[in-house]
Amino acid sequence: MQRLVKPLPLKAVAEFVGGRVIGDEDTPLSGISSIESAAPGDLVFVEDAKNLRAALESRAAAVITAESVAKETASKPLLIAAQPRLAFARAAKLLCPAADRRHGVHPSAIVHSSAVLHENVTVEERVVIGERAEIGENTWIGAGSVIGADAKIGRDCRLYPNLTVYSSVRIGNRVIIHAGAVLGSDGFGYVRDQTTGRHEKSPQIGQLEIEDDVEIGANSTIDRGALDMTRIGRGTKIDNLVHIGHNCQIGEDVIIAAQTGLSGSIVIEKNAVLGGQVGIGEHARIGEGVMLGGQGGVLPNKVLRGKGVAFWGTPAQPVREYLKQLAALARLTKKE
Amino acid sequence: MQRLVKPLPLKAVAEFVGGRVIGDEDTPLSGISSIESAAPGDLVFVEDAKNLRAALESRAAAVITAESVAKETASKPLLIAAQPRLAFARAAKLLCPAADRRHGVHPSAIVHSSAVLHENVTVEERVVIGERAEIGENTWIGAGSVIGADAKIGRDCRLYPNLTVYSSVRIGNRVIIHAGAVLGSDGFGYVRDQTTGRHEKSPQIGQLEIEDDVEIGANSTIDRGALDMTRIGRGTKIDNLVHIGHNCQIGEDVIIAAQTGLSGSIVIEKNAVLGGQVGIGEHARIGEGVMLGGQGGVLPNKVLRGKGVAFWGTPAQPVREYLKQLAALARLTKKE
Amino acid sequence: MQRLVKPLPLKAVAEFVGGRVIGDEDTPLSGISSIESAAPGDLVFVEDAKNLRAALESRAAAVITAESVAKETASKPLLIAAQPRLAFARAAKLLCPAADRRHGVHPSAIVHSSAVLHENVTVEERVVIGERAEIGENTWIGAGSVIGADAKIGRDCRLYPNLTVYSSVRIGNRVIIHAGAVLGSDGFGYVRDQTTGRHEKSPQIGQLEIEDDVEIGANSTIDRGALDMTRIGRGTKIDNLVHIGHNCQIGEDVIIAAQTGLSGSIVIEKNAVLGGQVGIGEHARIGEGVMLGGQGGVLPNKVLRGKGVAFWGTPAQPVREYLKQLAALARLTKKE
């Protein structure tokens, strides 16, 4: 875990995250940690009274918590925040310095002469950047990654090693992409020749657009559109080993957990939450704020709606219905 | 989307795909598109009367459609084909020029002196080609890919960046492999030592053979045989993030959608269609032309048969049986 | 299949694997194989009388088998072992020479000057090894792999091409990692800002430790801890395309088949066996020796216990219960 060489006073953190201090506001902080592994100088966070006690007994220097949990007379300084977990996440940005980076292009990288690199770009070892590609300010591209011709990547992005961006893919600002991800590969589309019975490749010449503030996990794959666009909306977070097929339209602030797979032309509206290993058939639509439990399956063309409504099972049903069915099934065997 | 700099007349396309023209056969075409995003010079296709209307109202230059849908007097030239979708896929080959490629070996690639590269091979930046590997005519290997010793790759193949071909893997002609795929890795086989309880690695020294015209999606993995061969039959199409275990025998023209997993020694006969996230246990056999719905599961040693018969669920059953069970289960809760 | 240029006598193999020979103990052996593809000089193994017959009729030079199966007068020399399959796996180490390797660092590799490489390390083409990383004796790193700063890899490891080890990851001795795997990526953790509705990234600054004798399949991903540690216990074997989330604690000698996914903070106790495509919710615990069938699902916080007890279904139940339910469901439709 990285630590600050030069600690910050608690009040600086409080100001940054927007909270008030109870106790010594000059307490020096040099890192964050869990309660279990807290070391001197660490800031920890708790959301309930039970954990507050453990935090106060730990070696941590200070504790972020909520008004309702805080005690005016605690044995450690407290940082009171409206959303303690969020305040902790933000404090981490101050207290966990990012890894060292070296601005500039490593001599082993191969950047095509027609590519455009904006200021403060970091291009690590053995990166390949193709013709006419454009890399925005402060963006950091990890070793061994390949950026195709005409790709456009925004500013303040972090691309980890050994990932592949196919040609013409457009990526917004502040996007994080983990190692091994593949963006813009061909969709899975074939036409069967009725005469020979063989599959011929359908054209997969569309685009892929990743909007701002998206994060994409390790070894996930997102296909370009067949003729039109695959789009990942602003702020959407995608876990590892997720597959998103051609022409999918993913809204803003969607959560997609690991190993979930979306076949083609699916619409996921904003704020939807998909658990792990979910599978969705082509042309289905998942409405705004819908929650889909792990391993749930949605049939092609199906529409699920309901903000905050949880669905589960295959085919996915409202979770209450599904649990009733599971219970009925269990009773069935009990009777025998 | 790439476009032709020098447009082709509609009649040239009609000749190439095998169809007849109604209307001006000299209409210049420079690209293909969906109806929604058609631009002047684009060829689009429709399979029904409703879409024909939209196509005729679009900015497209010409429309591929079927005899039964076509009107002799349309506002745009029509290309009549027996299989319109197939004709469109073929027209794309004429109208969407492939990306620029540079024949030859990029100076940053490392090709072992004992490797054999046939004519017109393209080896992009930082590719590694091992001892005695052989790369066929016109084959194109994307940046950062690693081709192991003694691997043999046929002609007219397209290998995308950052993929790995283990040693001795054999790949046929016209094979497409997407970024990040891993071909020929060790199978998952261990022997438990009854004395120590520890798992010892079983030998994984067999081969992997990929036949002609196969396409393999991004980040998919196909293991080599343990002692014998894993084989992927001619014309089989494999989507992203698919896993195929050691000793599997996949027939010709099989379709395997994303995230499906095959454990060891499975036989998939020709023309089978596996939906996404299907899981199949070792030594199972999926008969010719069987269709297996998304997330379906097949137990080890199980045999499924029936051309065009659809199976679904875990354990997979004929889809009609399975739907009856789902309906019965739903009724059970209604009664209560 | 690799073969020995200089054959070994059967007695040398018997000595190495701990068995006794019936027949000519000087029989020269130069490889291993399956019965079907046995060639002169090959050692094969059988576990039952039926296969013994086939083995004796094959072209193999000698046969490993158990005391109970062996005939004192066989047409080929026999190697009698207490655990024939295990003996065969061990014999493979003698009879299948490992691929050629070249000790030393290929000139195209980039090894940071502060990295430490112990004796007999092989660093293939275009590998990148970051600041202060340490690579143990005899370890072999495949072409194109990226080893992050401060990573520590033990001795006698085999890392295949194009994989990524994030910074600070610790890997034990004799660990095998296949191509494309990603170790130490950020966990999937966000805090929703109640005011804006947007997801902010939670700190993912913990560690990842892989203990001795672990094998990790192609394109699998293992996340580092959020604040603390993700740990993979000694001897655990992980197949292809597996996902292991942040803070998971995997015990010793666990088996995890392909495409299984573990979300965060899960405990898997030693000797558990997880089938393919299993999904486990956060904070669940799988007890020692539990077996979980393919595609099984375990809810968050759930605890499964029972050495050798098999669970199946979603939510996972003891397999006997689950089979009863499936049978009851089938009967339900029969009655109608």
PDB file of C-alpha atoms in Angstrom, chain B residues 132-283:
ATOM      1  CA  ARG B 132      10.363 -23.322 -37.060  1.00  0.00           C
ATOM      2  CA  ALA B 133       6.937 -21.660 -37.126  1.00  0.00           C
ATOM      3  CA  GLU B 134       5.368 -21.356 -40.559  1.00  0.00           C
ATOM      4  CA  ILE B 135       3.085 -18.546 -41.724  1.00  0.00           C
ATOM      5  CA  GLY B 136       1.120 -18.979 -44.960  1.00  0.00           C
ATOM      6  CA  GLU B 137       0.689 -16.631 -47.871  1.00  0.00           C
ATOM      7  CA  ASN B 138      -1.188 -13.364 -47.321  1.00  0.00           C
ATOM      8  CA  THR B 139      -1.610 -14.027 -43.620  1.00  0.00           C
ATOM      9  CA  TRP B 140      -1.642 -10.958 -41.398  1.00  0.00           C
ATOM     10  CA  ILE B 141      -0.476 -11.069 -37.783  1.00  0.00           C
ATOM     11  CA  GLY B 142      -1.452  -8.176 -35.540  1.00  0.00           C
ATOM     12  CA  ALA B 143       0.836  -6.211 -33.262  1.00  0.00           C
ATOM     13  CA  GLY B 144       2.076  -7.863 -30.115  1.00  0.00           C
ATOM     14  CA  SER B 145       0.898 -11.366 -30.949  1.00  0.00           C
ATOM     15  CA  VAL B 146       3.124 -14.278 -29.993  1.00  0.00           C
ATOM     16  CA  ILE B 147       3.331 -17.342 -32.249  1.00  0.00           C
ATOM     17  CA  GLY B 148       5.014 -20.275 -30.547  1.00  0.00           C
ATOM     18  CA  ALA B 149       7.680 -22.555 -31.898  1.00  0.00           C
ATOM     19  CA  ASP B 150       6.572 -25.089 -34.518  1.00  0.00           C
ATOM     20  CA  ALA B 151       3.160 -23.466 -34.929  1.00  0.00           C
ATOM     21  CA  LYS B 152       1.811 -23.664 -38.452  1.00  0.00           C
ATOM     22  CA  ILE B 153      -0.629 -21.049 -39.722  1.00  0.00           C
ATOM     23  CA  GLY B 154      -2.239 -21.280 -43.155  1.00  0.00           C
ATOM     24  CA  ARG B 155      -2.827 -18.685 -45.827  1.00  0.00           C
ATOM     25  CA  ASP B 156      -5.158 -15.683 -45.882  1.00  0.00           C
ATOM     26  CA  CYS B 157      -5.550 -15.712 -42.099  1.00  0.00           C
ATOM     27  CA  ARG B 158      -6.136 -12.588 -40.013  1.00  0.00           C
ATOM     28  CA  LEU B 159      -4.750 -12.682 -36.494  1.00  0.00           C
ATOM     29  CA  TYR B 160      -5.517  -9.598 -34.416  1.00  0.00           C
ATOM     30  CA  PRO B 161      -3.175  -8.064 -31.821  1.00  0.00           C
ATOM     31  CA  ASN B 162      -1.976  -9.428 -28.513  1.00  0.00           C
ATOM     32  CA  LEU B 163      -3.112 -12.994 -28.990  1.00  0.00           C
ATOM     33  CA  THR B 164      -1.049 -16.045 -28.134  1.00  0.00           C
ATOM     34  CA  VAL B 165      -0.585 -19.219 -30.135  1.00  0.00           C
ATOM     35  CA  TYR B 166       1.244 -21.860 -28.109  1.00  0.00           C
ATOM     36  CA  SER B 167       3.854 -24.076 -29.673  1.00  0.00           C
ATOM     37  CA  SER B 168       2.904 -26.668 -32.310  1.00  0.00           C
ATOM     38  CA  VAL B 169      -0.653 -25.410 -32.824  1.00  0.00           C
ATOM     39  CA  ARG B 170      -1.896 -25.908 -36.393  1.00  0.00           C
ATOM     40  CA  ILE B 171      -4.218 -23.368 -37.955  1.00  0.00           C
ATOM     41  CA  GLY B 172      -5.803 -23.745 -41.398  1.00  0.00           C
ATOM     42  CA  ASN B 173      -6.543 -21.209 -44.117  1.00  0.00           C
ATOM     43  CA  ARG B 174      -8.762 -18.117 -43.951  1.00  0.00           C
ATOM     44  CA  VAL B 175      -8.956 -18.354 -40.165  1.00  0.00           C
ATOM     45  CA  ILE B 176      -9.763 -15.155 -38.217  1.00  0.00           C
ATOM     46  CA  ILE B 177      -8.656 -14.896 -34.593  1.00  0.00           C
ATOM     47  CA  HIS B 178      -9.474 -11.871 -32.491  1.00  0.00           C
ATOM     48  CA  ALA B 179      -7.321 -10.034 -30.019  1.00  0.00           C
ATOM     49  CA  GLY B 180      -6.331 -11.650 -26.780  1.00  0.00           C
ATOM     50  CA  ALA B 181      -7.347 -15.181 -27.744  1.00  0.00           C
ATOM     51  CA  VAL B 182      -5.167 -17.993 -26.407  1.00  0.00           C
ATOM     52  CA  LEU B 183      -4.796 -21.136 -28.478  1.00  0.00           C
ATOM     53  CA  GLY B 184      -3.100 -24.289 -27.292  1.00  0.00           C
ATOM     54  CA  SER B 185      -2.789 -23.661 -23.573  1.00  0.00           C
ATOM     55  CA  ASP B 186      -2.545 -26.627 -21.220  1.00  0.00           C
ATOM     56  CA  GLY B 187      -5.725 -28.494 -20.427  1.00  0.00           C
ATOM     57  CA  PHE B 188      -7.015 -28.564 -16.861  1.00  0.00           C
ATOM     58  CA  GLY B 189      -5.968 -31.987 -15.704  1.00  0.00           C
ATOM     59  CA  TYR B 190      -4.527 -33.129 -12.399  1.00  0.00           C
ATOM     60  CA  VAL B 191      -4.132 -36.350 -10.515  1.00  0.00           C
ATOM     61  CA  ARG B 192      -4.732 -36.294  -6.817  1.00  0.00           C
ATOM     62  CA  ASP B 193      -1.997 -38.021  -4.882  1.00  0.00           C
ATOM     63  CA  GLN B 194      -3.983 -40.190  -2.445  1.00  0.00           C
ATOM     64  CA  THR B 195      -1.139 -40.011   0.057  1.00  0.00           C
ATOM     65  CA  THR B 196      -0.553 -36.277   0.258  1.00  0.00           C
ATOM     66  CA  GLY B 197      -3.913 -35.053  -1.026  1.00  0.00           C
ATOM     67  CA  ARG B 198      -2.128 -32.749  -3.421  1.00  0.00           C
ATOM     68  CA  HIS B 199      -2.936 -32.290  -7.095  1.00  0.00           C
ATOM     69  CA  GLU B 200      -0.194 -33.177  -9.553  1.00  0.00           C
ATOM     70  CA  LYS B 201      -0.290 -31.964 -13.103  1.00  0.00           C
ATOM     71  CA  SER B 202      -1.278 -34.510 -15.744  1.00  0.00           C
ATOM     72  CA  PRO B 203       0.666 -34.293 -18.972  1.00  0.00           C
ATOM     73  CA  GLN B 204      -0.847 -31.802 -21.423  1.00  0.00           C
ATOM     74  CA  ILE B 205       1.278 -32.496 -24.427  1.00  0.00           C
ATOM     75  CA  GLY B 206      -1.289 -33.075 -27.148  1.00  0.00           C
ATOM     76  CA  GLN B 207      -2.087 -30.923 -30.151  1.00  0.00           C
ATOM     77  CA  LEU B 208      -4.588 -28.306 -31.229  1.00  0.00           C
ATOM     78  CA  GLU B 209      -5.820 -28.132 -34.775  1.00  0.00           C
ATOM     79  CA  ILE B 210      -8.006 -25.320 -36.084  1.00  0.00           C
ATOM     80  CA  GLU B 211      -9.376 -26.110 -39.542  1.00  0.00           C
ATOM     81  CA  ASP B 212     -10.114 -23.742 -42.426  1.00  0.00           C
ATOM     82  CA  ASP B 213     -12.566 -20.848 -42.238  1.00  0.00           C
ATOM     83  CA  VAL B 214     -12.883 -20.848 -38.465  1.00  0.00           C
ATOM     84  CA  GLU B 215     -13.375 -17.542 -36.607  1.00  0.00           C
ATOM     85  CA  ILE B 216     -12.448 -17.239 -32.918  1.00  0.00           C
ATOM     86  CA  GLY B 217     -13.569 -14.330 -30.772  1.00  0.00           C
ATOM     87  CA  ALA B 218     -11.632 -11.995 -28.524  1.00  0.00           C
ATOM     88  CA  ASN B 219     -10.127 -13.459 -25.350  1.00  0.00           C
ATOM     89  CA  SER B 220     -11.433 -16.953 -26.043  1.00  0.00           C
ATOM     90  CA  THR B 221      -9.268 -19.852 -24.909  1.00  0.00           C
ATOM     91  CA  ILE B 222      -8.833 -23.257 -26.522  1.00  0.00           C
ATOM     92  CA  ASP B 223      -6.707 -25.852 -24.790  1.00  0.00           C
ATOM     93  CA  ARG B 224      -4.474 -28.348 -26.549  1.00  0.00           C
ATOM     94  CA  GLY B 225      -5.194 -32.041 -26.122  1.00  0.00           C
ATOM     95  CA  ALA B 226      -3.868 -33.830 -23.058  1.00  0.00           C
ATOM     96  CA  LEU B 227      -2.233 -36.652 -25.025  1.00  0.00           C
ATOM     97  CA  ASP B 228      -4.091 -36.439 -28.315  1.00  0.00           C
ATOM     98  CA  MET B 229      -5.815 -33.662 -30.227  1.00  0.00           C
ATOM     99  CA  THR B 230      -8.274 -30.857 -29.684  1.00  0.00           C
ATOM    100  CA  ARG B 231      -9.916 -30.093 -33.026  1.00  0.00           C
ATOM    101  CA  ILE B 232     -12.092 -27.233 -34.259  1.00  0.00           C
ATOM    102  CA  GLY B 233     -13.847 -28.179 -37.496  1.00  0.00           C
ATOM    103  CA  ARG B 234     -13.997 -26.254 -40.738  1.00  0.00           C
ATOM    104  CA  GLY B 235     -16.233 -23.222 -40.798  1.00  0.00           C
ATOM    105  CA  THR B 236     -17.003 -23.235 -37.080  1.00  0.00           C
ATOM    106  CA  LYS B 237     -17.569 -19.788 -35.555  1.00  0.00           C
ATOM    107  CA  ILE B 238     -16.682 -19.090 -31.940  1.00  0.00           C
ATOM    108  CA  ASP B 239     -17.643 -15.889 -30.145  1.00  0.00           C
ATOM    109  CA  ASN B 240     -15.768 -13.965 -27.416  1.00  0.00           C
ATOM    110  CA  LEU B 241     -14.681 -15.385 -24.043  1.00  0.00           C
ATOM    111  CA  VAL B 242     -15.515 -18.962 -24.987  1.00  0.00           C
ATOM    112  CA  HIS B 243     -13.590 -21.776 -23.295  1.00  0.00           C
ATOM    113  CA  ILE B 244     -12.908 -25.074 -25.035  1.00  0.00           C
ATOM    114  CA  GLY B 245     -11.175 -27.720 -22.967  1.00  0.00           C
ATOM    115  CA  HIS B 246      -8.669 -30.390 -23.869  1.00  0.00           C
ATOM    116  CA  ASN B 247      -9.524 -33.139 -26.355  1.00  0.00           C
ATOM    117  CA  CYS B 248     -12.774 -31.540 -27.518  1.00  0.00           C
ATOM    118  CA  GLN B 249     -13.797 -32.447 -31.053  1.00  0.00           C
ATOM    119  CA  ILE B 250     -15.871 -29.684 -32.613  1.00  0.00           C
ATOM    120  CA  GLY B 251     -17.418 -30.510 -35.965  1.00  0.00           C
ATOM    121  CA  GLU B 252     -17.917 -28.351 -39.035  1.00  0.00           C
ATOM    122  CA  ASP B 253     -20.050 -25.227 -39.241  1.00  0.00           C
ATOM    123  CA  VAL B 254     -20.800 -25.191 -35.520  1.00  0.00           C
ATOM    124  CA  ILE B 255     -21.876 -21.910 -33.886  1.00  0.00           C
ATOM    125  CA  ILE B 256     -20.717 -21.236 -30.306  1.00  0.00           C
ATOM    126  CA  ALA B 257     -21.917 -17.992 -28.748  1.00  0.00           C
ATOM    127  CA  ALA B 258     -20.094 -15.904 -26.153  1.00  0.00           C
ATOM    128  CA  GLN B 259     -18.951 -17.211 -22.774  1.00  0.00           C
ATOM    129  CA  THR B 260     -19.931 -20.785 -23.474  1.00  0.00           C
ATOM    130  CA  GLY B 261     -17.659 -23.308 -21.817  1.00  0.00           C
ATOM    131  CA  LEU B 262     -16.795 -26.846 -22.864  1.00  0.00           C
ATOM    132  CA  SER B 263     -14.902 -29.001 -20.403  1.00  0.00           C
ATOM    133  CA  GLY B 264     -12.779 -31.882 -21.655  1.00  0.00           C
ATOM    134  CA  SER B 265     -13.334 -34.558 -24.313  1.00  0.00           C
ATOM    135  CA  ILE B 266     -16.642 -33.241 -25.603  1.00  0.00           C
ATOM    136  CA  VAL B 267     -17.896 -33.977 -29.098  1.00  0.00           C
ATOM    137  CA  ILE B 268     -19.996 -31.329 -30.855  1.00  0.00           C
ATOM    138  CA  GLU B 269     -21.261 -32.620 -34.188  1.00  0.00           C
ATOM    139  CA  LYS B 270     -21.608 -30.481 -37.278  1.00  0.00           C
ATOM    140  CA  ASN B 271     -24.137 -27.677 -37.549  1.00  0.00           C
ATOM    141  CA  ALA B 272     -24.865 -27.618 -33.824  1.00  0.00           C
ATOM    142  CA  VAL B 273     -25.695 -24.189 -32.412  1.00  0.00           C
ATOM    143  CA  LEU B 274     -24.723 -23.364 -28.822  1.00  0.00           C
ATOM    144  CA  GLY B 275     -26.178 -20.202 -27.285  1.00  0.00           C
ATOM    145  CA  GLY B 276     -24.276 -17.945 -24.916  1.00  0.00           C
ATOM    146  CA  GLN B 277     -23.078 -19.092 -21.473  1.00  0.00           C
ATOM    147  CA  VAL B 278     -23.851 -22.720 -22.200  1.00  0.00           C
ATOM    148  CA  GLY B 279     -21.872 -25.168 -20.069  1.00  0.00           C
ATOM    149  CA  ILE B 280     -21.118 -28.743 -21.110  1.00  0.00           C
ATOM    150  CA  GLY B 281     -19.654 -31.476 -18.936  1.00  0.00           C
ATOM    151  CA  GLU B 282     -16.851 -33.756 -19.939  1.00  0.00           C
ATOM    152  CA  HIS B 283     -17.373 -36.534 -22.461  1.00  0.00           C
TER     153      HIS B 283
END
